[in-house]
Amino acid sequence: MANLIAQSIPDIEISVIDYENGAMARNMISLPNLKLIVFNDNAEVSPPAGSILIMQSFVPYYWPKELKMIGDQKIFFWNLHPQNLIPSLLPVPFLRKLPINNFGVYKFVSIFYNKLFQNLTKYLKLLLETDSICFMDKTNLDFTAKYLFSNIEKKEYLPVPASPTEINNLKIFSKEEIHIGWVGRLCDFKSYILVYTINKLSEISSQFNNTQFVYHIVGDGPFLNYIKENIKVCDKVSVVFHGSLPHDKLDYFINDKFDIVTAMGTSALEGAKLGKPTILLDFTFKKIKKDYVFREIYNTVGFDLAHLITNKDYKKGNDSLLNILNNIILNYPESSQKAKEYFTDNHNIESVKNLFVEKTMQTKLVFSMIDSSIMEKGRLLKIYNRIRKLTA
């Protein structure tokens, strides 16, 4: 985003604060109005005077100690993960995820953090009133409102962007051998839905006459063996593991190997921008035992590219995957066009850029408005952090 704005709006001076060899620093292009401010641990650094500091949102008591601010420094936050503003409540390794995965437990434990939640809801209210926060999608907004026990009336989003591709020649589609692809890290919350999807495909594959399915998995992670041990393939479905790929090779790989993409988050955009019919997969931290309802990317609501699976995502005996695949096979050019149009209309970085600039310029939050007490860790939180360091 910094590269694109600096290129297209030369009157704007942009600074990127990052480690000298950080991911952003490595990918910056050389432009006169784009510069790097090197970040070092335990060394103070400040944004340029008169600038707007743009950051991903986070709980305020984890403000980087190295980042020194003046009172009139403007700030804008982009909420890019549902848990950005949500505190961790149980400082025990095997219980740490329990509150987030069980709202009843979360609500009960929150009673013991009364002051913390007063501070966080006050902080969220300040961000909303000063137009200094945008949520990437409905999932981020709804999750934040639910877990901070707040009402967010203004439903405005700044969707996550992806760069368009220069590839135009799509892989030739054949009904005889259909290649389905997954791109993403093989970790806990992504792997259960991936296993479910492959097994569901094996279950319904016999209903596709004279069609073989090849499921490609691009990615690596700690749940690789779990996936290999729990998928159920059959004579009509085979699975190929490709490991991780460099990002600059991904577009060409997806274009050459995949007919259909199954993915969550920004990985779904990697398929849609290439005109690959894209089926969204939502995330969960536990095995899926009910009948999950699949959806195509152009049918999503509020830029939702993935959310935590709840009972609303299940419907007993549904044929959603069968119906989606049938429709794609019978109407591949139309399904391809719909996926690409969804990307172009909603997530193309060229169009998101304009909204991004507009939203950041509207912020009315200055650093001096943030109550210093909100940025201090409470007694229970200090104990939590000490325990977490000991158990990490």
mmCIF file of C-alpha atoms in Angstrom:
data_model
loop_
_atom_site.group_PDB
_atom_site.id
_atom_site.type_symbol
_atom_site.label_atom_id
_atom_site.label_comp_id
_atom_site.label_asym_id
_atom_site.label_seq_id
_atom_site.Cartn_x
_atom_site.Cartn_y
_atom_site.Cartn_z
ATOM 1 C CA MET A 1 0.000 0.000 0.000
ATOM 2 C CA ALA A 2 2.868 2.386 0.859
ATOM 3 C CA ASN A 3 4.539 1.636 -2.480
ATOM 4 C CA LEU A 4 1.353 2.212 -4.454
ATOM 5 C CA ILE A 5 0.381 5.468 -2.726
ATOM 6 C CA ALA A 6 3.913 6.834 -3.076
ATOM 7 C CA GLN A 7 3.858 6.001 -6.795
ATOM 8 C CA SER A 8 0.415 7.348 -7.587
ATOM 9 C CA ILE A 9 0.300 10.376 -5.246
ATOM 10 C CA PRO A 10 3.793 11.931 -5.342
ATOM 11 C CA ASP A 11 2.698 14.889 -3.195
ATOM 12 C CA ILE A 12 2.317 12.590 -0.182
ATOM 13 C CA GLU A 13 5.437 11.894 1.873
ATOM 14 C CA ILE A 14 5.418 8.346 3.245
ATOM 15 C CA SER A 15 7.645 6.812 5.895
ATOM 16 C CA VAL A 16 7.723 3.150 6.827
ATOM 17 C CA ILE A 17 8.879 2.253 10.352
ATOM 18 C CA ASP A 18 10.406 -1.218 10.322
ATOM 19 C CA TYR A 19 13.489 -3.210 11.180
ATOM 20 C CA GLU A 20 16.273 -2.621 8.672
ATOM 21 C CA ASN A 21 15.740 -6.081 7.211
ATOM 22 C CA GLY A 22 12.036 -6.355 8.058
ATOM 23 C CA ALA A 23 9.419 -7.602 5.609
ATOM 24 C CA MET A 24 8.157 -4.119 4.774
ATOM 25 C CA ALA A 25 11.661 -2.698 4.482
ATOM 26 C CA ARG A 26 12.723 -5.441 2.075
ATOM 27 C CA ASN A 27 9.761 -4.813 -0.209
ATOM 28 C CA MET A 28 9.902 -1.024 -0.392
ATOM 29 C CA ILE A 29 10.608 0.422 -3.805
ATOM 30 C CA SER A 30 13.003 3.312 -4.338
ATOM 31 C CA LEU A 31 11.052 6.584 -4.587
ATOM 32 C CA PRO A 32 11.894 10.127 -3.483
ATOM 33 C CA ASN A 33 8.723 10.395 -1.365
ATOM 34 C CA LEU A 34 9.072 6.983 0.316
ATOM 35 C CA LYS A 35 11.641 6.427 3.052
ATOM 36 C CA LEU A 36 12.460 3.906 5.756
ATOM 37 C CA ILE A 37 12.705 4.858 9.431
ATOM 38 C CA VAL A 38 14.769 2.072 10.970
ATOM 39 C CA PHE A 39 13.326 0.478 14.093
ATOM 40 C CA ASN A 40 15.681 -1.056 16.662
ATOM 41 C CA ASP A 41 14.800 -2.803 19.889
ATOM 42 C CA ASN A 42 15.258 -0.605 22.966
ATOM 43 C CA ALA A 43 15.923 2.511 20.873
ATOM 44 C CA GLU A 44 13.403 5.355 20.729
ATOM 45 C CA VAL A 45 11.829 6.202 17.377
ATOM 46 C CA SER A 46 9.095 8.692 16.427
ATOM 47 C CA PRO A 47 6.895 9.296 13.373
ATOM 48 C CA PRO A 48 7.645 12.463 11.378
ATOM 49 C CA ALA A 49 6.038 15.615 12.743
ATOM 50 C CA GLY A 50 2.669 16.379 11.159
ATOM 51 C CA SER A 51 2.189 12.835 9.856
ATOM 52 C CA ILE A 52 -0.593 10.306 10.413
ATOM 53 C CA LEU A 53 0.678 7.149 12.101
ATOM 54 C CA ILE A 54 -1.055 4.107 10.577
ATOM 55 C CA MET A 55 -0.886 0.864 12.528
ATOM 56 C CA GLN A 56 -2.679 -2.421 12.816
ATOM 57 C CA SER A 57 -4.910 -2.211 15.905
ATOM 58 C CA PHE A 58 -3.825 -3.838 19.167
ATOM 59 C CA VAL A 59 -4.669 -3.711 22.862
ATOM 60 C CA PRO A 60 -3.308 -0.330 24.044
ATOM 61 C CA TYR A 61 -1.269 -1.642 26.978
ATOM 62 C CA TYR A 62 1.065 -3.326 24.488
ATOM 63 C CA TRP A 63 2.070 -0.030 22.920
ATOM 64 C CA PRO A 64 5.731 -0.445 21.841
ATOM 65 C CA LYS A 65 7.946 1.177 24.455
ATOM 66 C CA GLU A 66 10.322 2.299 21.698
ATOM 67 C CA LEU A 67 7.627 4.287 19.859
ATOM 68 C CA LYS A 68 7.653 7.765 21.355
ATOM 69 C CA MET A 69 4.788 10.098 20.478
ATOM 70 C CA ILE A 70 4.081 13.796 20.797
ATOM 71 C CA GLY A 71 0.658 14.947 21.961
ATOM 72 C CA ASP A 72 -0.696 16.147 18.613
ATOM 73 C CA GLN A 73 0.413 13.064 16.639
ATOM 74 C CA LYS A 74 -2.524 11.790 14.564
ATOM 75 C CA ILE A 75 -3.209 8.024 14.563
ATOM 76 C CA PHE A 76 -5.258 5.633 12.439
ATOM 77 C CA PHE A 77 -5.784 1.920 13.151
ATOM 78 C CA TRP A 78 -6.660 -0.873 10.706
ATOM 79 C CA ASN A 79 -8.226 -3.939 12.338
ATOM 80 C CA LEU A 80 -6.891 -6.890 10.311
ATOM 81 C CA HIS A 81 -7.517 -9.797 12.697
ATOM 82 C CA PRO A 82 -10.630 -10.539 14.794
ATOM 83 C CA GLN A 83 -8.588 -10.825 17.999
ATOM 84 C CA ASN A 84 -6.548 -7.612 17.612
ATOM 85 C CA LEU A 85 -8.388 -5.774 20.387
ATOM 86 C CA ILE A 86 -9.356 -8.830 22.438
ATOM 87 C CA PRO A 87 -7.375 -9.574 25.629
ATOM 88 C CA SER A 88 -6.049 -13.009 26.551
ATOM 89 C CA LEU A 89 -7.524 -14.098 29.865
ATOM 90 C CA LEU A 90 -6.074 -17.463 30.961
ATOM 91 C CA PRO A 91 -2.272 -17.591 31.422
ATOM 92 C CA VAL A 92 -1.951 -21.365 31.163
ATOM 93 C CA PRO A 93 -0.637 -22.891 27.915
ATOM 94 C CA PHE A 94 -3.318 -25.567 27.506
ATOM 95 C CA LEU A 95 -6.133 -23.194 28.562
ATOM 96 C CA ARG A 96 -5.013 -20.053 26.696
ATOM 97 C CA LYS A 97 -7.334 -20.612 23.727
ATOM 98 C CA LEU A 98 -10.329 -21.835 25.756
ATOM 99 C CA PRO A 99 -12.016 -18.434 26.363
ATOM 100 C CA ILE A 100 -11.739 -17.345 22.723
ATOM 101 C CA ASN A 101 -13.189 -20.647 21.522
ATOM 102 C CA ASN A 102 -15.999 -20.673 24.084
ATOM 103 C CA PHE A 103 -17.799 -17.368 24.601
ATOM 104 C CA GLY A 104 -19.535 -18.607 27.756
ATOM 105 C CA VAL A 105 -16.162 -19.275 29.380
ATOM 106 C CA TYR A 106 -14.832 -15.946 28.085
ATOM 107 C CA LYS A 107 -17.790 -14.059 29.542
ATOM 108 C CA PHE A 108 -17.356 -15.746 32.937
ATOM 109 C CA VAL A 109 -13.584 -15.164 33.134
ATOM 110 C CA SER A 110 -14.038 -11.532 32.091
ATOM 111 C CA ILE A 111 -15.751 -10.879 35.458
ATOM 112 C CA PHE A 112 -12.315 -11.050 37.077
ATOM 113 C CA TYR A 113 -10.978 -8.409 34.667
ATOM 114 C CA ASN A 114 -13.658 -5.795 35.258
ATOM 115 C CA LYS A 115 -11.317 -2.780 35.193
ATOM 116 C CA LEU A 116 -9.535 -4.057 32.078
ATOM 117 C CA PHE A 117 -12.792 -4.330 30.141
ATOM 118 C CA GLN A 118 -13.915 -0.897 31.291
ATOM 119 C CA ASN A 119 -10.676 0.480 29.863
ATOM 120 C CA LEU A 120 -10.926 -1.450 26.595
ATOM 121 C CA THR A 121 -14.547 -0.506 25.912
ATOM 122 C CA LYS A 122 -13.687 3.125 26.689
ATOM 123 C CA TYR A 123 -10.755 2.879 24.272
ATOM 124 C CA LEU A 124 -12.886 1.335 21.504
ATOM 125 C CA LYS A 125 -15.491 4.075 21.970
ATOM 126 C CA LEU A 126 -12.760 6.712 21.560
ATOM 127 C CA LEU A 127 -11.518 5.102 18.326
ATOM 128 C CA LEU A 128 -15.030 4.935 16.882
ATOM 129 C CA GLU A 129 -15.933 8.501 17.849
ATOM 130 C CA THR A 130 -12.751 9.878 16.270
ATOM 131 C CA ASP A 131 -13.081 7.864 13.028
ATOM 132 C CA SER A 132 -9.651 6.417 13.756
ATOM 133 C CA ILE A 133 -10.356 2.725 13.196
ATOM 134 C CA CYS A 134 -11.589 0.668 10.264
ATOM 135 C CA PHE A 135 -12.330 -3.055 10.207
ATOM 136 C CA MET A 136 -11.286 -5.176 7.254
ATOM 137 C CA ASP A 137 -14.588 -7.094 7.246
ATOM 138 C CA LYS A 138 -17.814 -7.931 9.045
ATOM 139 C CA THR A 139 -16.128 -10.759 10.957
ATOM 140 C CA ASN A 140 -13.560 -8.420 12.510
ATOM 141 C CA LEU A 141 -16.214 -5.865 13.437
ATOM 142 C CA ASP A 142 -18.708 -8.367 14.866
ATOM 143 C CA PHE A 143 -16.054 -10.287 16.812
ATOM 144 C CA THR A 144 -14.676 -7.084 18.353
ATOM 145 C CA ALA A 145 -18.150 -5.897 19.354
ATOM 146 C CA LYS A 146 -19.078 -9.268 20.855
ATOM 147 C CA TYR A 147 -15.900 -9.853 22.850
ATOM 148 C CA LEU A 148 -15.676 -6.282 24.130
ATOM 149 C CA PHE A 149 -19.387 -6.315 25.013
ATOM 150 C CA SER A 150 -19.920 -3.232 22.866
ATOM 151 C CA ASN A 151 -22.298 -2.025 20.176
ATOM 152 C CA ILE A 152 -20.678 -0.819 16.956
ATOM 153 C CA GLU A 153 -23.434 0.951 15.062
ATOM 154 C CA LYS A 154 -21.395 2.288 12.157
ATOM 155 C CA LYS A 155 -20.799 -0.612 9.762
ATOM 156 C CA GLU A 156 -18.040 0.671 7.528
ATOM 157 C CA TYR A 157 -15.184 -1.436 6.236
ATOM 158 C CA LEU A 158 -11.755 -1.022 4.730
ATOM 159 C CA PRO A 159 -11.318 -4.401 2.982
ATOM 160 C CA VAL A 160 -8.006 -6.201 2.815
ATOM 161 C CA PRO A 161 -6.387 -5.616 -0.595
ATOM 162 C CA ALA A 162 -4.386 -7.773 -2.988
ATOM 163 C CA SER A 163 -2.418 -6.820 -6.064
ATOM 164 C CA PRO A 164 -3.896 -7.751 -9.449
ATOM 165 C CA THR A 165 -2.114 -10.225 -11.674
ATOM 166 C CA GLU A 166 -0.628 -9.745 -15.118
ATOM 167 C CA ILE A 167 -1.509 -13.321 -16.085
ATOM 168 C CA ASN A 168 -4.384 -13.550 -18.555
ATOM 169 C CA ASN A 169 -4.134 -17.018 -20.096
ATOM 170 C CA LEU A 170 -6.212 -19.304 -17.896
ATOM 171 C CA LYS A 171 -5.533 -23.014 -17.634
ATOM 172 C CA ILE A 172 -7.773 -25.002 -19.987
ATOM 173 C CA PHE A 173 -10.618 -26.522 -17.968
ATOM 174 C CA SER A 174 -11.341 -30.215 -18.372
ATOM 175 C CA LYS A 175 -14.326 -31.964 -16.792
ATOM 176 C CA GLU A 176 -12.487 -35.277 -16.897
ATOM 177 C CA GLU A 177 -9.781 -34.244 -14.390
ATOM 178 C CA ILE A 178 -10.554 -31.336 -12.092
ATOM 179 C CA HIS A 179 -7.748 -29.795 -10.054
ATOM 180 C CA ILE A 180 -8.733 -28.195 -6.757
ATOM 181 C CA GLY A 181 -6.161 -26.227 -4.784
ATOM 182 C CA TRP A 182 -5.527 -25.007 -1.261
ATOM 183 C CA VAL A 183 -3.006 -22.299 -0.339
ATOM 184 C CA GLY A 184 -2.263 -21.596 3.312
ATOM 185 C CA ARG A 185 -0.299 -22.469 6.398
ATOM 186 C CA LEU A 186 -1.111 -25.886 7.834
ATOM 187 C CA CYS A 187 -1.876 -24.846 11.403
ATOM 188 C CA ASP A 188 -4.628 -25.809 13.831
ATOM 189 C CA PHE A 189 -7.452 -23.419 12.962
ATOM 190 C CA LYS A 190 -7.025 -23.963 9.194
ATOM 191 C CA SER A 191 -6.430 -27.704 9.110
ATOM 192 C CA TYR A 192 -9.717 -29.059 10.492
ATOM 193 C CA ILE A 193 -11.769 -27.451 7.724
ATOM 194 C CA LEU A 194 -9.214 -28.578 5.133
ATOM 195 C CA VAL A 195 -9.503 -32.204 6.276
ATOM 196 C CA TYR A 196 -13.299 -31.905 6.315
ATOM 197 C CA THR A 197 -13.346 -30.501 2.765
ATOM 198 C CA ILE A 198 -11.157 -33.253 1.309
ATOM 199 C CA ASN A 199 -13.197 -35.936 3.060
ATOM 200 C CA LYS A 200 -16.451 -34.351 1.885
ATOM 201 C CA LEU A 201 -15.121 -34.296 -1.668
ATOM 202 C CA SER A 202 -14.280 -38.011 -1.405
ATOM 203 C CA GLU A 203 -17.784 -38.656 -0.059
ATOM 204 C CA ILE A 204 -19.571 -36.974 -2.979
ATOM 205 C CA SER A 205 -17.083 -37.766 -5.765
ATOM 206 C CA SER A 206 -19.018 -40.836 -6.941
ATOM 207 C CA GLN A 207 -21.850 -38.513 -8.044
ATOM 208 C CA PHE A 208 -19.598 -37.008 -10.734
ATOM 209 C CA ASN A 209 -19.502 -39.460 -13.628
ATOM 210 C CA ASN A 210 -16.221 -39.786 -15.540
ATOM 211 C CA THR A 211 -14.521 -37.143 -13.379
ATOM 212 C CA GLN A 212 -11.315 -37.473 -11.375
ATOM 213 C CA PHE A 213 -10.368 -34.926 -8.722
ATOM 214 C CA VAL A 214 -6.837 -33.917 -7.781
ATOM 215 C CA TYR A 215 -6.537 -31.848 -4.595
ATOM 216 C CA HIS A 216 -3.326 -29.786 -4.408
ATOM 217 C CA ILE A 217 -2.112 -28.498 -1.032
ATOM 218 C CA VAL A 218 0.368 -25.620 -1.095
ATOM 219 C CA GLY A 219 1.725 -24.793 2.336
ATOM 220 C CA ASP A 220 3.492 -26.245 5.327
ATOM 221 C CA GLY A 221 3.069 -26.205 9.065
ATOM 222 C CA PRO A 222 2.774 -28.199 12.299
ATOM 223 C CA PHE A 223 -0.475 -29.919 11.251
ATOM 224 C CA LEU A 224 0.939 -31.508 8.080
ATOM 225 C CA ASN A 225 1.020 -35.004 9.600
ATOM 226 C CA TYR A 226 -2.427 -34.557 11.134
ATOM 227 C CA ILE A 227 -3.817 -33.782 7.684
ATOM 228 C CA LYS A 228 -2.066 -36.743 6.048
ATOM 229 C CA GLU A 229 -3.315 -39.103 8.753
ATOM 230 C CA ASN A 230 -6.954 -37.900 8.728
ATOM 231 C CA ILE A 231 -7.842 -37.338 5.071
ATOM 232 C CA LYS A 232 -9.870 -40.072 3.383
ATOM 233 C CA VAL A 233 -9.088 -40.375 -0.291
ATOM 234 C CA CYS A 234 -10.756 -42.740 -2.745
ATOM 235 C CA ASP A 235 -10.244 -43.962 -6.301
ATOM 236 C CA LYS A 236 -11.733 -40.715 -7.652
ATOM 237 C CA VAL A 237 -9.808 -38.302 -5.388
ATOM 238 C CA SER A 238 -6.045 -37.963 -4.990
ATOM 239 C CA VAL A 239 -4.119 -35.457 -2.861
ATOM 240 C CA VAL A 240 -0.765 -33.875 -3.719
ATOM 241 C CA PHE A 241 1.340 -32.013 -1.130
ATOM 242 C CA HIS A 242 3.599 -29.355 -2.657
ATOM 243 C CA GLY A 243 5.048 -27.729 0.473
ATOM 244 C CA SER A 244 5.644 -23.980 0.617
ATOM 245 C CA LEU A 245 6.217 -21.841 -2.465
ATOM 246 C CA PRO A 246 7.863 -18.410 -2.828
ATOM 247 C CA HIS A 247 5.203 -15.727 -3.137
ATOM 248 C CA ASP A 248 6.525 -14.531 -6.492
ATOM 249 C CA LYS A 249 5.902 -18.019 -7.917
ATOM 250 C CA LEU A 250 2.388 -18.385 -6.499
ATOM 251 C CA ASP A 251 0.356 -16.697 -9.261
ATOM 252 C CA TYR A 252 1.940 -18.844 -11.951
ATOM 253 C CA PHE A 253 1.528 -22.031 -9.916
ATOM 254 C CA ILE A 254 -2.152 -21.384 -9.159
ATOM 255 C CA ASN A 255 -2.827 -20.467 -12.763
ATOM 256 C CA ASP A 256 -1.088 -23.569 -14.158
ATOM 257 C CA LYS A 257 -2.225 -26.161 -11.616
ATOM 258 C CA PHE A 258 -5.642 -25.185 -10.224
ATOM 259 C CA ASP A 259 -9.111 -25.133 -11.771
ATOM 260 C CA ILE A 260 -10.845 -24.299 -8.484
ATOM 261 C CA VAL A 261 -9.481 -22.739 -5.304
ATOM 262 C CA THR A 262 -10.565 -23.517 -1.741
ATOM 263 C CA ALA A 263 -9.103 -21.046 0.744
ATOM 264 C CA MET A 264 -9.605 -18.566 3.543
ATOM 265 C CA GLY A 265 -8.520 -14.958 3.978
ATOM 266 C CA THR A 266 -6.157 -13.340 1.516
ATOM 267 C CA SER A 267 -5.322 -16.748 0.032
ATOM 268 C CA ALA A 268 -8.834 -16.785 -1.430
ATOM 269 C CA LEU A 269 -8.035 -13.548 -3.259
ATOM 270 C CA GLU A 270 -5.000 -15.179 -4.863
ATOM 271 C CA GLY A 271 -7.394 -17.503 -6.672
ATOM 272 C CA ALA A 272 -10.211 -15.075 -7.392
ATOM 273 C CA LYS A 273 -7.941 -12.491 -9.025
ATOM 274 C CA LEU A 274 -6.844 -15.159 -11.521
ATOM 275 C CA GLY A 275 -10.446 -15.964 -12.371
ATOM 276 C CA LYS A 276 -10.425 -19.274 -10.494
ATOM 277 C CA PRO A 277 -13.825 -20.165 -9.031
ATOM 278 C CA THR A 278 -13.143 -19.799 -5.314
ATOM 279 C CA ILE A 279 -14.847 -21.645 -2.469
ATOM 280 C CA LEU A 280 -14.368 -20.032 0.942
ATOM 281 C CA LEU A 281 -13.420 -22.138 3.952
ATOM 282 C CA ASP A 282 -14.027 -20.790 7.449
ATOM 283 C CA PHE A 283 -11.813 -21.547 10.423
ATOM 284 C CA THR A 284 -12.257 -23.581 13.581
ATOM 285 C CA PHE A 285 -10.066 -24.857 16.406
ATOM 286 C CA LYS A 286 -11.789 -28.236 16.661
ATOM 287 C CA LYS A 287 -12.828 -31.156 14.472
ATOM 288 C CA ILE A 288 -15.931 -30.590 12.366
ATOM 289 C CA LYS A 289 -18.603 -33.162 13.189
ATOM 290 C CA LYS A 290 -21.660 -31.483 11.642
ATOM 291 C CA ASP A 291 -22.621 -30.655 8.049
ATOM 292 C CA TYR A 292 -20.806 -27.448 7.119
ATOM 293 C CA VAL A 293 -22.306 -25.101 4.513
ATOM 294 C CA PHE A 294 -19.833 -24.037 1.801
ATOM 295 C CA ARG A 295 -20.124 -20.762 -0.128
ATOM 296 C CA GLU A 296 -18.446 -19.182 -3.129
ATOM 297 C CA ILE A 297 -16.462 -15.994 -2.686
ATOM 298 C CA TYR A 298 -18.915 -13.786 -4.596
ATOM 299 C CA ASN A 299 -21.718 -14.808 -2.209
ATOM 300 C CA THR A 300 -19.946 -13.581 0.908
ATOM 301 C CA VAL A 301 -21.285 -10.638 2.959
ATOM 302 C CA GLY A 302 -19.346 -7.696 4.405
ATOM 303 C CA PHE A 303 -16.028 -8.669 2.741
ATOM 304 C CA ASP A 304 -15.981 -11.790 4.946
ATOM 305 C CA LEU A 305 -13.280 -14.115 3.595
ATOM 306 C CA ALA A 306 -13.310 -16.362 6.684
ATOM 307 C CA HIS A 307 -14.857 -16.417 10.126
ATOM 308 C CA LEU A 308 -14.963 -18.652 13.179
ATOM 309 C CA ILE A 309 -17.348 -21.510 12.459
ATOM 310 C CA THR A 310 -20.460 -21.510 14.668
ATOM 311 C CA ASN A 311 -23.775 -23.343 14.586
ATOM 312 C CA LYS A 312 -24.976 -20.853 11.965
ATOM 313 C CA ASP A 313 -22.541 -22.448 9.510
ATOM 314 C CA TYR A 314 -24.095 -25.900 9.755
ATOM 315 C CA LYS A 315 -27.175 -27.340 8.100
ATOM 316 C CA LYS A 316 -27.922 -31.006 8.481
ATOM 317 C CA GLY A 317 -27.744 -33.007 5.258
ATOM 318 C CA ASN A 318 -26.954 -30.006 3.058
ATOM 319 C CA ASP A 319 -25.539 -30.511 -0.444
ATOM 320 C CA SER A 320 -23.705 -27.190 -0.673
ATOM 321 C CA LEU A 321 -20.359 -28.552 -1.900
ATOM 322 C CA LEU A 322 -22.042 -30.863 -4.401
ATOM 323 C CA ASN A 323 -24.221 -28.037 -5.750
ATOM 324 C CA ILE A 324 -21.323 -25.566 -5.969
ATOM 325 C CA LEU A 325 -19.089 -28.025 -7.819
ATOM 326 C CA ASN A 326 -21.910 -28.994 -10.175
ATOM 327 C CA ASN A 327 -22.555 -25.336 -10.986
ATOM 328 C CA ILE A 328 -18.858 -24.626 -11.556
ATOM 329 C CA ILE A 329 -18.445 -27.635 -13.833
ATOM 330 C CA LEU A 330 -21.525 -26.775 -15.895
ATOM 331 C CA ASN A 331 -20.839 -23.024 -16.007
ATOM 332 C CA TYR A 332 -17.083 -22.690 -15.618
ATOM 333 C CA PRO A 333 -16.595 -19.465 -17.655
ATOM 334 C CA GLU A 334 -19.404 -17.724 -15.738
ATOM 335 C CA SER A 335 -18.111 -18.900 -12.340
ATOM 336 C CA SER A 336 -14.617 -17.774 -13.310
ATOM 337 C CA GLN A 337 -15.864 -14.327 -14.315
ATOM 338 C CA LYS A 338 -17.880 -13.896 -11.102
ATOM 339 C CA ALA A 339 -14.836 -14.673 -8.953
ATOM 340 C CA LYS A 340 -12.657 -12.207 -10.838
ATOM 341 C CA GLU A 341 -15.324 -9.501 -10.731
ATOM 342 C CA TYR A 342 -15.681 -9.924 -6.959
ATOM 343 C CA PHE A 343 -11.948 -9.377 -6.563
ATOM 344 C CA THR A 344 -11.851 -6.386 -8.906
ATOM 345 C CA ASP A 345 -14.871 -4.682 -7.346
ATOM 346 C CA ASN A 346 -13.919 -5.227 -3.713
ATOM 347 C CA HIS A 347 -10.272 -6.082 -3.058
ATOM 348 C CA ASN A 348 -8.135 -4.824 -5.933
ATOM 349 C CA ILE A 349 -5.462 -2.707 -4.260
ATOM 350 C CA GLU A 350 -5.946 0.007 -6.876
ATOM 351 C CA SER A 351 -9.488 0.658 -5.664
ATOM 352 C CA VAL A 352 -8.826 -0.034 -1.959
ATOM 353 C CA LYS A 353 -5.993 2.522 -2.093
ATOM 354 C CA ASN A 354 -8.393 5.424 -2.643
ATOM 355 C CA LEU A 355 -10.612 4.352 0.243
ATOM 356 C CA PHE A 356 -7.526 3.817 2.407
ATOM 357 C CA VAL A 357 -6.288 7.376 1.812
ATOM 358 C CA GLU A 358 -9.778 8.797 2.385
ATOM 359 C CA LYS A 359 -10.269 6.955 5.696
ATOM 360 C CA THR A 360 -6.838 7.750 7.094
ATOM 361 C CA MET A 361 -7.223 11.436 6.275
ATOM 362 C CA GLN A 362 -10.510 11.503 8.231
ATOM 363 C CA THR A 363 -9.011 10.438 11.562
ATOM 364 C CA LYS A 364 -9.511 12.908 14.395
ATOM 365 C CA LEU A 365 -7.563 10.919 16.985
ATOM 366 C CA VAL A 366 -4.435 12.521 18.387
ATOM 367 C CA PHE A 367 -2.177 10.784 20.860
ATOM 368 C CA SER A 368 -3.012 13.134 23.742
ATOM 369 C CA MET A 369 -6.659 11.956 23.624
ATOM 370 C CA ILE A 370 -5.670 8.471 24.803
ATOM 371 C CA ASP A 371 -5.978 8.186 28.580
ATOM 372 C CA SER A 372 -2.596 7.105 29.912
ATOM 373 C CA SER A 373 -4.295 4.736 32.380
ATOM 374 C CA ILE A 374 -5.666 2.719 29.443
ATOM 375 C CA MET A 375 -2.100 2.075 28.346
ATOM 376 C CA GLU A 376 -1.044 0.673 31.709
ATOM 377 C CA LYS A 377 -1.210 -3.029 32.508
ATOM 378 C CA GLY A 378 -3.453 -3.903 35.437
ATOM 379 C CA ARG A 379 -2.328 -6.069 38.340
ATOM 380 C CA LEU A 380 -3.906 -9.265 36.994
ATOM 381 C CA LEU A 381 -2.472 -8.614 33.557
ATOM 382 C CA LYS A 382 1.017 -8.118 34.981
ATOM 383 C CA ILE A 383 0.707 -11.439 36.805
ATOM 384 C CA TYR A 384 -0.589 -13.016 33.575
ATOM 385 C CA ASN A 385 2.402 -11.760 31.602
ATOM 386 C CA ARG A 386 4.861 -13.029 34.200
ATOM 387 C CA ILE A 387 3.258 -16.467 34.152
ATOM 388 C CA ARG A 388 3.145 -16.471 30.354
ATOM 389 C CA LYS A 389 6.887 -15.732 30.163
ATOM 390 C CA LEU A 390 7.526 -18.622 32.549
ATOM 391 C CA THR A 391 5.335 -21.035 30.583
ATOM 392 C CA ALA A 392 6.281 -19.915 27.058
#
